[in-house]
GROMACS .gro file of C-alpha atoms in nm:
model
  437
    1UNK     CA    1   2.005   0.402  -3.435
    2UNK     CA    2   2.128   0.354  -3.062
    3UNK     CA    3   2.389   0.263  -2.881
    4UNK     CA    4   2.435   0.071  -2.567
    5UNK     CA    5   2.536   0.349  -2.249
    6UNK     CA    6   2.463   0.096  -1.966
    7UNK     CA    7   2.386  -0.267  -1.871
    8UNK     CA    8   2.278  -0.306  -1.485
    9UNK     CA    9   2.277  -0.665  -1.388
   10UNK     CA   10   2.114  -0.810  -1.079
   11UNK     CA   11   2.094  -1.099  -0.885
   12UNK     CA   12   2.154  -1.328  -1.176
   13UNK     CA   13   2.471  -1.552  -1.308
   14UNK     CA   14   2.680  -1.851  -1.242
   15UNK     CA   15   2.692  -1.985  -0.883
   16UNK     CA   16   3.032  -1.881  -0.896
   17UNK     CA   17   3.046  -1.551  -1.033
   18UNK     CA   18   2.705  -1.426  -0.950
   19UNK     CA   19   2.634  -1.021  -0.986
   20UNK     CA   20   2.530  -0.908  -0.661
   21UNK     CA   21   2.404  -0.558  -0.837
   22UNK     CA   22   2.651  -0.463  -1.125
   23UNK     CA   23   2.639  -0.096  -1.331
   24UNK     CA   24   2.891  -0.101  -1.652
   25UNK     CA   25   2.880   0.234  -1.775
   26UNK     CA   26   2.972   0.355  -2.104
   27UNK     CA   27   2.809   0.681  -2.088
   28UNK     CA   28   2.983   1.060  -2.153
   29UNK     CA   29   3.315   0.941  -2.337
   30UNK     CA   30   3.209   0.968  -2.693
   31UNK     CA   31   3.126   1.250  -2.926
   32UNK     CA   32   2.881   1.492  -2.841
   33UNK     CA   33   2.524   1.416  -2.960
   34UNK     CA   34   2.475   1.634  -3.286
   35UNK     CA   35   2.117   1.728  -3.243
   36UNK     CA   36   2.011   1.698  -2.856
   37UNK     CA   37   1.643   1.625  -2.784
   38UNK     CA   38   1.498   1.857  -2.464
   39UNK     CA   39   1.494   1.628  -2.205
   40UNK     CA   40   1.318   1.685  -1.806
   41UNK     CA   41   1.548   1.641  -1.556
   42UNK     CA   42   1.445   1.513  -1.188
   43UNK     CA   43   1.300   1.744  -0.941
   44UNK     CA   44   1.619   1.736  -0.704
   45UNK     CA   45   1.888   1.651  -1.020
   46UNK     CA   46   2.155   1.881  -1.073
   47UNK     CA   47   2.099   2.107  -1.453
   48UNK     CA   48   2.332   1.939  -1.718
   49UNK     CA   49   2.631   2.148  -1.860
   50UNK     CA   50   2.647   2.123  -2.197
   51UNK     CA   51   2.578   1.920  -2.510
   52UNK     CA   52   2.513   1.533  -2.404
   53UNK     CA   53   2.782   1.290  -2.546
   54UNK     CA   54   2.762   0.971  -2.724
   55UNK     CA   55   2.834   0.666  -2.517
   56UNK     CA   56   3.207   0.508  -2.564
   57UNK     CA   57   3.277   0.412  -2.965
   58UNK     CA   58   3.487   0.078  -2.797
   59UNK     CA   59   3.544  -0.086  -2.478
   60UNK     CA   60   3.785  -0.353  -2.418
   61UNK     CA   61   3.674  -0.608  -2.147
   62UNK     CA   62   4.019  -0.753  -1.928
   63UNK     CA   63   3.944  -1.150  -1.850
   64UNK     CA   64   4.111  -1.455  -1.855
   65UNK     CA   65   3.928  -1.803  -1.970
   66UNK     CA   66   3.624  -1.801  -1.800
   67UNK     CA   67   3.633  -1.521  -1.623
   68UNK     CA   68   3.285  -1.418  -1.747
   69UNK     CA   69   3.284  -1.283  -2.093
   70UNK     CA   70   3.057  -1.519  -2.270
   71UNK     CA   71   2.812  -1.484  -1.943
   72UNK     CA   72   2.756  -1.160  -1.997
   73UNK     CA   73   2.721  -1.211  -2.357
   74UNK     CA   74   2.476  -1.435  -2.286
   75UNK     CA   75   2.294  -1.215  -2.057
   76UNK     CA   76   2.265  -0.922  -2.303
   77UNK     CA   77   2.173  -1.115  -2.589
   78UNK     CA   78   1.910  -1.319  -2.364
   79UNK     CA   79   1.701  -0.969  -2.346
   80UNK     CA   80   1.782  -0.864  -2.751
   81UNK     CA   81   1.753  -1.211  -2.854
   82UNK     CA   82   1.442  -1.389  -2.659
   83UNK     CA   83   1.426  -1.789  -2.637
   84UNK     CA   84   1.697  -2.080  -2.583
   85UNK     CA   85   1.730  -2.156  -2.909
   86UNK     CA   86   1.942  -1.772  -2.946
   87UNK     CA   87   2.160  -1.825  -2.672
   88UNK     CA   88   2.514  -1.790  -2.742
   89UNK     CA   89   2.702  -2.100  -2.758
   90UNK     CA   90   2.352  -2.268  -2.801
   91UNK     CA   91   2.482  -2.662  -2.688
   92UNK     CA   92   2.311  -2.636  -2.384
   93UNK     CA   93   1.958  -2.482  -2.409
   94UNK     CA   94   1.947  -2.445  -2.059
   95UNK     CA   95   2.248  -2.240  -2.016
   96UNK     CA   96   2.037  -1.888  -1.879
   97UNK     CA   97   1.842  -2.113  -1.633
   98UNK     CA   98   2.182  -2.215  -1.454
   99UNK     CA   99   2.252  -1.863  -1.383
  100UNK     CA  100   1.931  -1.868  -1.193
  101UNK     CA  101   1.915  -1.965  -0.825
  102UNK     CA  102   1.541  -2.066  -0.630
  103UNK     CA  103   1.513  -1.749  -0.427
  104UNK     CA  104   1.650  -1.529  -0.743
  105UNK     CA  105   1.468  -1.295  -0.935
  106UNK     CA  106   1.698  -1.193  -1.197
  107UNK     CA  107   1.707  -0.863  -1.390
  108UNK     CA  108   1.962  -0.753  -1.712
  109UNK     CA  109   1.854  -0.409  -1.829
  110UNK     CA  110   2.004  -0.258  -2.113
  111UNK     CA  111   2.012   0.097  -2.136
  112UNK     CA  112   2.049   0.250  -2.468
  113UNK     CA  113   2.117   0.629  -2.667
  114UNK     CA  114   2.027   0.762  -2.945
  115UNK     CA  115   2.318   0.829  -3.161
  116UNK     CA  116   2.133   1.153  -3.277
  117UNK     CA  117   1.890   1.277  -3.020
  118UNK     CA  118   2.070   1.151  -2.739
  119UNK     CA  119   1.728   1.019  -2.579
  120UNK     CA  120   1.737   0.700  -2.414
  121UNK     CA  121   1.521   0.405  -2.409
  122UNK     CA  122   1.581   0.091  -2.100
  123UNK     CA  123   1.473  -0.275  -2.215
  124UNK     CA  124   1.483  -0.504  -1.961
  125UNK     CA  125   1.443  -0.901  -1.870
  126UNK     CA  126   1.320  -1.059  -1.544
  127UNK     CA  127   1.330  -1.435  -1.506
  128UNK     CA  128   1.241  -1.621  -1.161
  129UNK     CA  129   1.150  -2.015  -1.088
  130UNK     CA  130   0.818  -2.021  -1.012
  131UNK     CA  131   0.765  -2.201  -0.685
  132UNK     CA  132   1.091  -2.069  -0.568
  133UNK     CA  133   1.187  -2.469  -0.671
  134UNK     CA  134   1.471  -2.517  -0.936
  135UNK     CA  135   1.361  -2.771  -1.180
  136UNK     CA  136   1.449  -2.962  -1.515
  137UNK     CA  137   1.096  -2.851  -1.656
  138UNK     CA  138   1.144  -2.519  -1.872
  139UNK     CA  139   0.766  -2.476  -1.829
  140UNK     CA  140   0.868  -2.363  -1.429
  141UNK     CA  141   1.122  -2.110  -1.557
  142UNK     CA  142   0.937  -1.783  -1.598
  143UNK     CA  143   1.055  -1.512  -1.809
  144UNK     CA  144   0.912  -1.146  -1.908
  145UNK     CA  145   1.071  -0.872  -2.127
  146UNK     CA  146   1.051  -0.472  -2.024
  147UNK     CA  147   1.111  -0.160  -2.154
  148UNK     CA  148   1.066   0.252  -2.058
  149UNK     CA  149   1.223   0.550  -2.153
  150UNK     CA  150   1.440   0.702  -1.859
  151UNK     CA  151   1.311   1.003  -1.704
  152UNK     CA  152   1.115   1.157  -1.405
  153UNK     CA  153   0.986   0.904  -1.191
  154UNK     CA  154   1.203   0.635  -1.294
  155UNK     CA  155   1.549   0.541  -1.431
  156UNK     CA  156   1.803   0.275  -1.506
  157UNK     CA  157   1.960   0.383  -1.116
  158UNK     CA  158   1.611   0.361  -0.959
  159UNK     CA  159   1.479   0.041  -1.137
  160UNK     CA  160   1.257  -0.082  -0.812
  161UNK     CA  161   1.442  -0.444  -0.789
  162UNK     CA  162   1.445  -0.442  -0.453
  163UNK     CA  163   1.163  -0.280  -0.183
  164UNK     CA  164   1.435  -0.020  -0.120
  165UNK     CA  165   1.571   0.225  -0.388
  166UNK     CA  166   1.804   0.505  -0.324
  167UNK     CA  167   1.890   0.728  -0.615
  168UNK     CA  168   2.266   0.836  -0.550
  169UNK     CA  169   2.392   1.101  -0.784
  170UNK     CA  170   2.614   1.005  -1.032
  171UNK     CA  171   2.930   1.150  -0.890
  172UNK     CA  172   2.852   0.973  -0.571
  173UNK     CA  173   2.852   0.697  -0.664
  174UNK     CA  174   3.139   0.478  -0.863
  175UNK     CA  175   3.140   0.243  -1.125
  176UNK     CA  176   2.973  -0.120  -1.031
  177UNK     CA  177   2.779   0.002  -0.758
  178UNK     CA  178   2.380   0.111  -0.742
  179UNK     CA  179   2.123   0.201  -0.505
  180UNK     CA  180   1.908  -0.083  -0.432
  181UNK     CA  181   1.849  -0.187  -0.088
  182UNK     CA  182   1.631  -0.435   0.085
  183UNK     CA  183   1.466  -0.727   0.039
  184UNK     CA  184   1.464  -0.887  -0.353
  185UNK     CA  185   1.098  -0.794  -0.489
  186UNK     CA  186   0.989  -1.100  -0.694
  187UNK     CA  187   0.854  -1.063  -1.077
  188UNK     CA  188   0.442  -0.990  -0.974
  189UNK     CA  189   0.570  -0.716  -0.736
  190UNK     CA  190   0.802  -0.535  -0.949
  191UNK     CA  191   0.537  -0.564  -1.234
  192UNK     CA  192   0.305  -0.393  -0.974
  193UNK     CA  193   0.551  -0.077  -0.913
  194UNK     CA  194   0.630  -0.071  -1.293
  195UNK     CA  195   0.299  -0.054  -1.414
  196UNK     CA  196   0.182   0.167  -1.119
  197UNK     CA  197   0.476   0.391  -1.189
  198UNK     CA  198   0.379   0.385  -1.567
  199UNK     CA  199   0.053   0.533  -1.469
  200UNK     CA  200   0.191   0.791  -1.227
  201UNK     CA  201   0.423   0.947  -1.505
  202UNK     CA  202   0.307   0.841  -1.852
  203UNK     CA  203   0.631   1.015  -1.969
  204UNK     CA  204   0.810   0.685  -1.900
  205UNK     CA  205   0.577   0.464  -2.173
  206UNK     CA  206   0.649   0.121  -2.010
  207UNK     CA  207   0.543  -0.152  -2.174
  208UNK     CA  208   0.544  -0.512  -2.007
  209UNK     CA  209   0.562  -0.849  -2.275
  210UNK     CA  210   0.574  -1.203  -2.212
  211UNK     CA  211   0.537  -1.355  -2.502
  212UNK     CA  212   0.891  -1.382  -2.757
  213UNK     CA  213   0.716  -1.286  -3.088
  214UNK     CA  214   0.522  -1.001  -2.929
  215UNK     CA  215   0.874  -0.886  -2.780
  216UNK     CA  216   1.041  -0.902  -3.102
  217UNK     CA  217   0.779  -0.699  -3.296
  218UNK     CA  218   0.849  -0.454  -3.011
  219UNK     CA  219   1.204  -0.401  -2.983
  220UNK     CA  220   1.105  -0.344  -3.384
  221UNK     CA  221   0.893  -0.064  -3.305
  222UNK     CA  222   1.147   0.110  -3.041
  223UNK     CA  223   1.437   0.115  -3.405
  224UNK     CA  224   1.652  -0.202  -3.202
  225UNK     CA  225   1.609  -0.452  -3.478
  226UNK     CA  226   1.627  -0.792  -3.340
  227UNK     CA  227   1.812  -0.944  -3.667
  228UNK     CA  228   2.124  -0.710  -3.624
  229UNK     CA  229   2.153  -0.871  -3.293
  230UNK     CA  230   2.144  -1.252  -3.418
  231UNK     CA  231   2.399  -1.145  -3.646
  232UNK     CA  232   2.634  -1.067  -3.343
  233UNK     CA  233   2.534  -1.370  -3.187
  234UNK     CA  234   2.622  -1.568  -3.477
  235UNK     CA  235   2.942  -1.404  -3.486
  236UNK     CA  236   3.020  -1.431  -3.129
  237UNK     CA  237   2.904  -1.823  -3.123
  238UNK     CA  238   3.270  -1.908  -3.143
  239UNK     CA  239   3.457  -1.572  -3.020
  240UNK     CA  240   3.566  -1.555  -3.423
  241UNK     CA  241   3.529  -1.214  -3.642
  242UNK     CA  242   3.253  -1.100  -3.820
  243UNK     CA  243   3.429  -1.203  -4.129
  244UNK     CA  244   3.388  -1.516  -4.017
  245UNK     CA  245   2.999  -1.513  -4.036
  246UNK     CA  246   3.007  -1.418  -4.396
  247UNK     CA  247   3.278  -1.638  -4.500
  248UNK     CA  248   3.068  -1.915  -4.751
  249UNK     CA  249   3.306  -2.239  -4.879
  250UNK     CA  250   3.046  -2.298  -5.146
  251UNK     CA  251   2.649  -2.182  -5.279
  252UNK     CA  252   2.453  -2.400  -5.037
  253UNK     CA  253   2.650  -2.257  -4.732
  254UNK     CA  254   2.564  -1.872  -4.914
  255UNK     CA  255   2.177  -2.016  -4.997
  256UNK     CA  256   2.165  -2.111  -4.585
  257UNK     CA  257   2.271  -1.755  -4.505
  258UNK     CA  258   2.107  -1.609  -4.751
  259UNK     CA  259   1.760  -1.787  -4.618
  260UNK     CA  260   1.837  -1.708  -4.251
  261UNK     CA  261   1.862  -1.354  -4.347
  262UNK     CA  262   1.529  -1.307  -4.478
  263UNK     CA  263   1.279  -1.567  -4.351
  264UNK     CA  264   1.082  -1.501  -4.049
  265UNK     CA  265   1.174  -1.789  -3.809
  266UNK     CA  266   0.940  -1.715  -3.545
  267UNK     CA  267   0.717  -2.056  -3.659
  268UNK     CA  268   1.022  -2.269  -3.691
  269UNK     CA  269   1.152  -2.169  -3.320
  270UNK     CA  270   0.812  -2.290  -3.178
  271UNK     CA  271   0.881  -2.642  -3.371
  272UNK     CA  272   1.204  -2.626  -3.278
  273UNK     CA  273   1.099  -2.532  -2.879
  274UNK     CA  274   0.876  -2.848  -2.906
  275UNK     CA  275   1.114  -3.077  -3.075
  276UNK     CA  276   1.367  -2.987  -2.796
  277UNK     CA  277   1.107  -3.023  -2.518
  278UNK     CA  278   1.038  -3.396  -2.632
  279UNK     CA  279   1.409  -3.478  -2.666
  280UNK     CA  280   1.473  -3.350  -2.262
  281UNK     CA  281   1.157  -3.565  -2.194
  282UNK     CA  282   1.312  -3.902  -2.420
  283UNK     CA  283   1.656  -3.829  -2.258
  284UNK     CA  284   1.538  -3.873  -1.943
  285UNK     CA  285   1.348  -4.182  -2.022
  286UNK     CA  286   1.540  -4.433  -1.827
  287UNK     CA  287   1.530  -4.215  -1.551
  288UNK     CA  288   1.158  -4.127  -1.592
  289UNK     CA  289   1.130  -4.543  -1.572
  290UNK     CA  290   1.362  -4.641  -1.294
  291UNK     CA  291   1.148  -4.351  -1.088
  292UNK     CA  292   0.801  -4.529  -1.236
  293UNK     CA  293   0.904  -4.895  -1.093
  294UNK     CA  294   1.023  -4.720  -0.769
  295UNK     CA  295   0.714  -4.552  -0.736
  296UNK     CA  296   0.525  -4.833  -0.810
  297UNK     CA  297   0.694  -5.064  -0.559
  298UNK     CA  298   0.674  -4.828  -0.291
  299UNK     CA  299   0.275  -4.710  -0.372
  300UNK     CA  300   0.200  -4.944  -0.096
  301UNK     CA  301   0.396  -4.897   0.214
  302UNK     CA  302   0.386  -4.494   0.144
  303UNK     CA  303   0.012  -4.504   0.096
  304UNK     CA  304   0.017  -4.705   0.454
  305UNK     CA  305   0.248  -4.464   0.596
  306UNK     CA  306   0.004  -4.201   0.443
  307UNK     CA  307  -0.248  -4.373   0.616
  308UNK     CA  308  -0.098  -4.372   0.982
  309UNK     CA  309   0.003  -3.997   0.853
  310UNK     CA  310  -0.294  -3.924   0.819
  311UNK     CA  311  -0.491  -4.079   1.113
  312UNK     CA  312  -0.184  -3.938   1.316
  313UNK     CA  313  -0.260  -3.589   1.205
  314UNK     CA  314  -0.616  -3.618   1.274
  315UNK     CA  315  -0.541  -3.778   1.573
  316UNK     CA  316  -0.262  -3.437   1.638
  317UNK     CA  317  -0.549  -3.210   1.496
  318UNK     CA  318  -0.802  -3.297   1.760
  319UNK     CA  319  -0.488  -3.293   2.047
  320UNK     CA  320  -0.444  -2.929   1.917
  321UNK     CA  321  -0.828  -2.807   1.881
  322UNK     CA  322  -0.884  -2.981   2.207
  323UNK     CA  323  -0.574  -2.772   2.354
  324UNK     CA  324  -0.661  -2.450   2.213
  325UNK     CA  325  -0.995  -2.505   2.303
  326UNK     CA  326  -0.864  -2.511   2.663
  327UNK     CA  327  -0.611  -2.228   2.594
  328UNK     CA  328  -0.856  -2.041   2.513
  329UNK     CA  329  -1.102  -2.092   2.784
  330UNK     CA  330  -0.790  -2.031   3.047
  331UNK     CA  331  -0.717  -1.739   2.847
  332UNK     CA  332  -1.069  -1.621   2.888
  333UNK     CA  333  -1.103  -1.728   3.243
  334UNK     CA  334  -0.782  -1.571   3.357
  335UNK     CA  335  -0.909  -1.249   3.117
  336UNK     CA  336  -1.281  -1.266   3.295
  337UNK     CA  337  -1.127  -1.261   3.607
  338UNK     CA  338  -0.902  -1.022   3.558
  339UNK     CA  339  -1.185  -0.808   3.446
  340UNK     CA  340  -1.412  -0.908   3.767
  341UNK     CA  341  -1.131  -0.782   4.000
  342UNK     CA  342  -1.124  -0.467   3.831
  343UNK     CA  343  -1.471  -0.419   3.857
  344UNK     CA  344  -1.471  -0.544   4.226
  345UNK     CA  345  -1.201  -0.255   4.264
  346UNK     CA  346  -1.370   0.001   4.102
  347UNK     CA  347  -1.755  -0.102   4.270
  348UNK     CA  348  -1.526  -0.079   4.603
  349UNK     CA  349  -1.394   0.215   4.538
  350UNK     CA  350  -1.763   0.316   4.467
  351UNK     CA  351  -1.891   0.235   4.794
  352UNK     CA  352  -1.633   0.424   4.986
  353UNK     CA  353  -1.701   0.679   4.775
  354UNK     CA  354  -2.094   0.673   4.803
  355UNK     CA  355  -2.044   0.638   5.186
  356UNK     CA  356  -1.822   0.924   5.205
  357UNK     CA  357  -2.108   1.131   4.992
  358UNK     CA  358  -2.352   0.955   5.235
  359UNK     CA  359  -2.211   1.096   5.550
  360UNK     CA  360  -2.169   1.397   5.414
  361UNK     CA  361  -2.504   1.456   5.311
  362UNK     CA  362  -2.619   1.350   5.670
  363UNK     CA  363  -2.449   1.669   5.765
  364UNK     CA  364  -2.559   1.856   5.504
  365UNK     CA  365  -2.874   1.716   5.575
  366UNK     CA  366  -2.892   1.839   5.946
  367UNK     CA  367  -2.755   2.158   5.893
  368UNK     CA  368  -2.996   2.272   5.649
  369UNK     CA  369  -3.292   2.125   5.871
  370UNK     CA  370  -3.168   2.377   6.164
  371UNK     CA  371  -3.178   2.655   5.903
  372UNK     CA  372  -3.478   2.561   5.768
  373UNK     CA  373  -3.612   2.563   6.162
  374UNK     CA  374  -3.459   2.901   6.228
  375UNK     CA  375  -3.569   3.028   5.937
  376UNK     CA  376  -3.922   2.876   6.026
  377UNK     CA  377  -3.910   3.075   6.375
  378UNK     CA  378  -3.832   3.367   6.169
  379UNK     CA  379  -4.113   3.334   5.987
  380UNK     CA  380  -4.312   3.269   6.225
  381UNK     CA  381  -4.243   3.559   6.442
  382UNK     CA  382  -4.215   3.812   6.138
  383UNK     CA  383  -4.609   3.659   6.039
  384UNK     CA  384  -4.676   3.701   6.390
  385UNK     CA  385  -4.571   4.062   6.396
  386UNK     CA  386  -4.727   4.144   6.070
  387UNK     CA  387  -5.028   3.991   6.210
  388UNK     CA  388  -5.048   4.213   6.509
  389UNK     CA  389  -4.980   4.508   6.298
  390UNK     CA  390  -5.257   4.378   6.111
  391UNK     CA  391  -5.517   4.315   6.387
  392UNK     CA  392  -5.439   4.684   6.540
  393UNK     CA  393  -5.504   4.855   6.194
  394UNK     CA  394  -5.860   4.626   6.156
  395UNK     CA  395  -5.922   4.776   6.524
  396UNK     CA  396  -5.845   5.116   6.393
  397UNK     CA  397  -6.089   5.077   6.121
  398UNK     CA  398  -6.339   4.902   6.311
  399UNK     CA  399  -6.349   5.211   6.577
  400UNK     CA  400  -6.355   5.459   6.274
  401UNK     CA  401  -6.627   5.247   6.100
  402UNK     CA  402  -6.841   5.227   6.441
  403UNK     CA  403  -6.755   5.646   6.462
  404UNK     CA  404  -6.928   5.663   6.078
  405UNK     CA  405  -7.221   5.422   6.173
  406UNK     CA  406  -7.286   5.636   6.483
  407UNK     CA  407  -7.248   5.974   6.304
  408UNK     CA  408  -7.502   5.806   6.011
  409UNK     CA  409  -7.733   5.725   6.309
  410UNK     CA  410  -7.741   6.080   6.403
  411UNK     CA  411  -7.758   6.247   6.088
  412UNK     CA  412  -8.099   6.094   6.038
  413UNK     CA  413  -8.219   6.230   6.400
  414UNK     CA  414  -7.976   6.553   6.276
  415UNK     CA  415  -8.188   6.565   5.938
  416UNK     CA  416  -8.556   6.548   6.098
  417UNK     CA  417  -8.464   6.784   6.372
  418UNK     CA  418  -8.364   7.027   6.103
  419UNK     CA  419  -8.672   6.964   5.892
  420UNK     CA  420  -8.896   6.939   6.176
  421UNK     CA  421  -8.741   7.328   6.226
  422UNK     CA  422  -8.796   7.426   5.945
  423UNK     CA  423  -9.162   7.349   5.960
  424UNK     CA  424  -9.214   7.517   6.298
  425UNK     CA  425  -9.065   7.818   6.166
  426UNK     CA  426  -9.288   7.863   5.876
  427UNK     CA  427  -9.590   7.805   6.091
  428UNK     CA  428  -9.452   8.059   6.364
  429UNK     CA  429  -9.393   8.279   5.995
  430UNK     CA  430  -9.752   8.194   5.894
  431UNK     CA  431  -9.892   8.229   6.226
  432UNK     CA  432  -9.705   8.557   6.280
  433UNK     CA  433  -9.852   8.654   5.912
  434UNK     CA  434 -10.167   8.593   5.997
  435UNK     CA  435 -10.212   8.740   6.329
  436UNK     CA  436 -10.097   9.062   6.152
  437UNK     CA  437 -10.402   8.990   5.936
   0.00000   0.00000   0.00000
């Protein structure tokens, strides 16, 4: 079983008495929770000291006649209770979409506890006009149902209503106030973060329902039984006691409340959606003709008027291509040139520079040709010198080579003199030999 610890309302009420951003908490007053459930505080959240508690048994709520009371009746119930048909003080079936303005996206999340665990659960409703364009037709008034269980990565405090959140600690921050800053987000964006956020951390187990029946067979699921809370309804349809609701004058009253109690009324609320949707629609019949016959009497001057509309906008269509046409040429003239005096600039620049890199290369130029004539001379002279050197050694050889030709010459004459000795002294030996004979 749970118990209600918080309702946050936002952007949603009477024109009147709208709530801006409204926290009622009940939470930390009661008993303490008998059998505590480990729960994972936020990274940057302060440890808690001791045992949770129960949420306040009773709470009495201060306000004169119309002050608000059955509005936020009517607010809670719209999330427990889903459909027009539940609303309290069901006259006007409409009631929830007057508390809607065109720019609004409303939100009334519920936060409740578990009476034994302490662990909480947050069911929520968003409602917007779609088109931003209040309207008569109920089809145009779009409504989805929420819920998560509180923890890291998202809570009641942080619900992302608005494109900034700040998460103020809870003695920071007093009753009736909350962190959300910023622009409104509508009902597809905060769908986005809630689903992306129930990704991120699967801890949080969002779920996301627009459909009534499939809503109902949820809040089943979760232990908050929608029937307890069309009891309360019932009871608060007149401000009376709950005695009230069970107090039968005779057996066909007792038979009705016997009947509502256990039949499943989930078929007759669709009959009874579409009997109620053709009673708005024969209610406004005389209106619906008076606007025919209007229409049809004025079908020919508008269409006319459409007409010259029409031609005139065609006529203002080809003004404006024509003139952004010519914009845009001026724009890309004045760009162009822009662009050619830049270049001009910098190809001036790079002619000054090319004639500075001219001139000195010209002197570059002549320098190195008197270098590369001195160093010519030098070469010249040192070949010369080397060449002389040269020329005086070849003499030298040519001298000793003309001494070894000559001394070859008379080596020959040398060699025949000798042998030509020789002979005459063995015939002086064998004439001396045989004159001794």
């Amino acid at each position: 079983m749970y118990e209600l610890s918080r309702v946050r309302l936002y952007s949603i009420g009477p024109a009147g008495a709208r709530y801006a951003d409204t926290v009622l908490d009940l939470r930390g007053v009661g008993a303490p929770v008998p059998q505590p459930a480990p729960a994972q505080a936020d990274f940057f959240e302060d440890e808690p000291v001791g045992p949770p508690r129960r949420p306040a048994p009773a709470g009495v709520l201060f306000l004169e006649n119309g002050g608000g009371k059955s509005v936020l009746l009517k607010l809670i119930f719209s999330v427990m209770l889903p459909g027009h048909r539940n609303t309290l003080g069901g006259a006007s079936s409409g009631v929830l979409r007057k508390f809607l303005l065109a720019d609004d996206c409303g939100h009334v999340a519920l936060e409740w506890q578990h009476v034994l665990t302490g662990e909480s659960v947050v069911v929520g409703k968003v409602s917007e006009w779609r088109g931003r364009q209040v309207s008569n037709d109920p089809r145009k008034f779009a409504e989805a149902w929420y819920s998560f269980r509180p923890g890291p990565g998202m809570s009641l405090d942080s619900l992302p209503v608005a494109e900034a959140t700040v998460v103020r600690p809870r003695q920071e921050s007093g009753e009736g106030t909350s962190g959300a800053q910023g622009r409104r987000r509508t009902m597809k964006g905060f769908r986005d973060v809630l689903t992306e956020a129930g990704k991120s951390y699967p801890n949080l187990d969002v779920v996301w329902e627009e459909i009534h029946e499939r809503w109902n067979e949820h809040l089943g699921h979760l232990g908050l039984d929608p029937e307890l809370f069309r009891y309360q309804r019932e009871m608060n349809a007149d401000e009376g006691e709950a005695a009230g609701l069970f107090a039968v004058k005779n057996d066909s009253d007792f038979t009705d409340l016997l009947l509502r109690a256990v039949t499943d009324t989930r078929d007759t609320d669709g009959l009874a959606d579409l009997v109620h949707g053709f009673a708005h629609k024969l209610g406004r019949r005389a209106e619906l003709t008076a606007e025919r016959d209007f229409t049809a009497g004025s079908l020919d001057l508008l269409s006319r008027i459409a007409e010259a509309a029409e031609q005139r906008e065609r006529a203002r269509e080809v003004h404006a291509g024509a003139e952004r046409r010519t914009r845009g040429l001026a724009q890309r003239l004045h760009a162009r040139g822009t662009e050619e005096r830049g270049r001009t600039a910098e190809l001036a620049e790079q002619v000054a520079a090319a004639a500075h890199r001219v001139t000195d290369a010209e002197r570059i130029r002549e320098r190195r040709s008197l270098v590369s004539a001195e160093l010519s001379y030098r070469h010249a002279s040192l070949a010369l010198a080397a060449a002389e050197k040269g020329a005086a050694a070849q003499r030298r050889e040519l001298n000793d080579a003309r001494t070894l030709h000559s001394a070859w010459q008379a080596a020959e004459i040398a060699l025949r003199h000798r042998a030509a000795a020789d002979r005459s002294a063995r015939v002086a030996a064998a004439i001396r030999e045989a004159e001794r004979d």
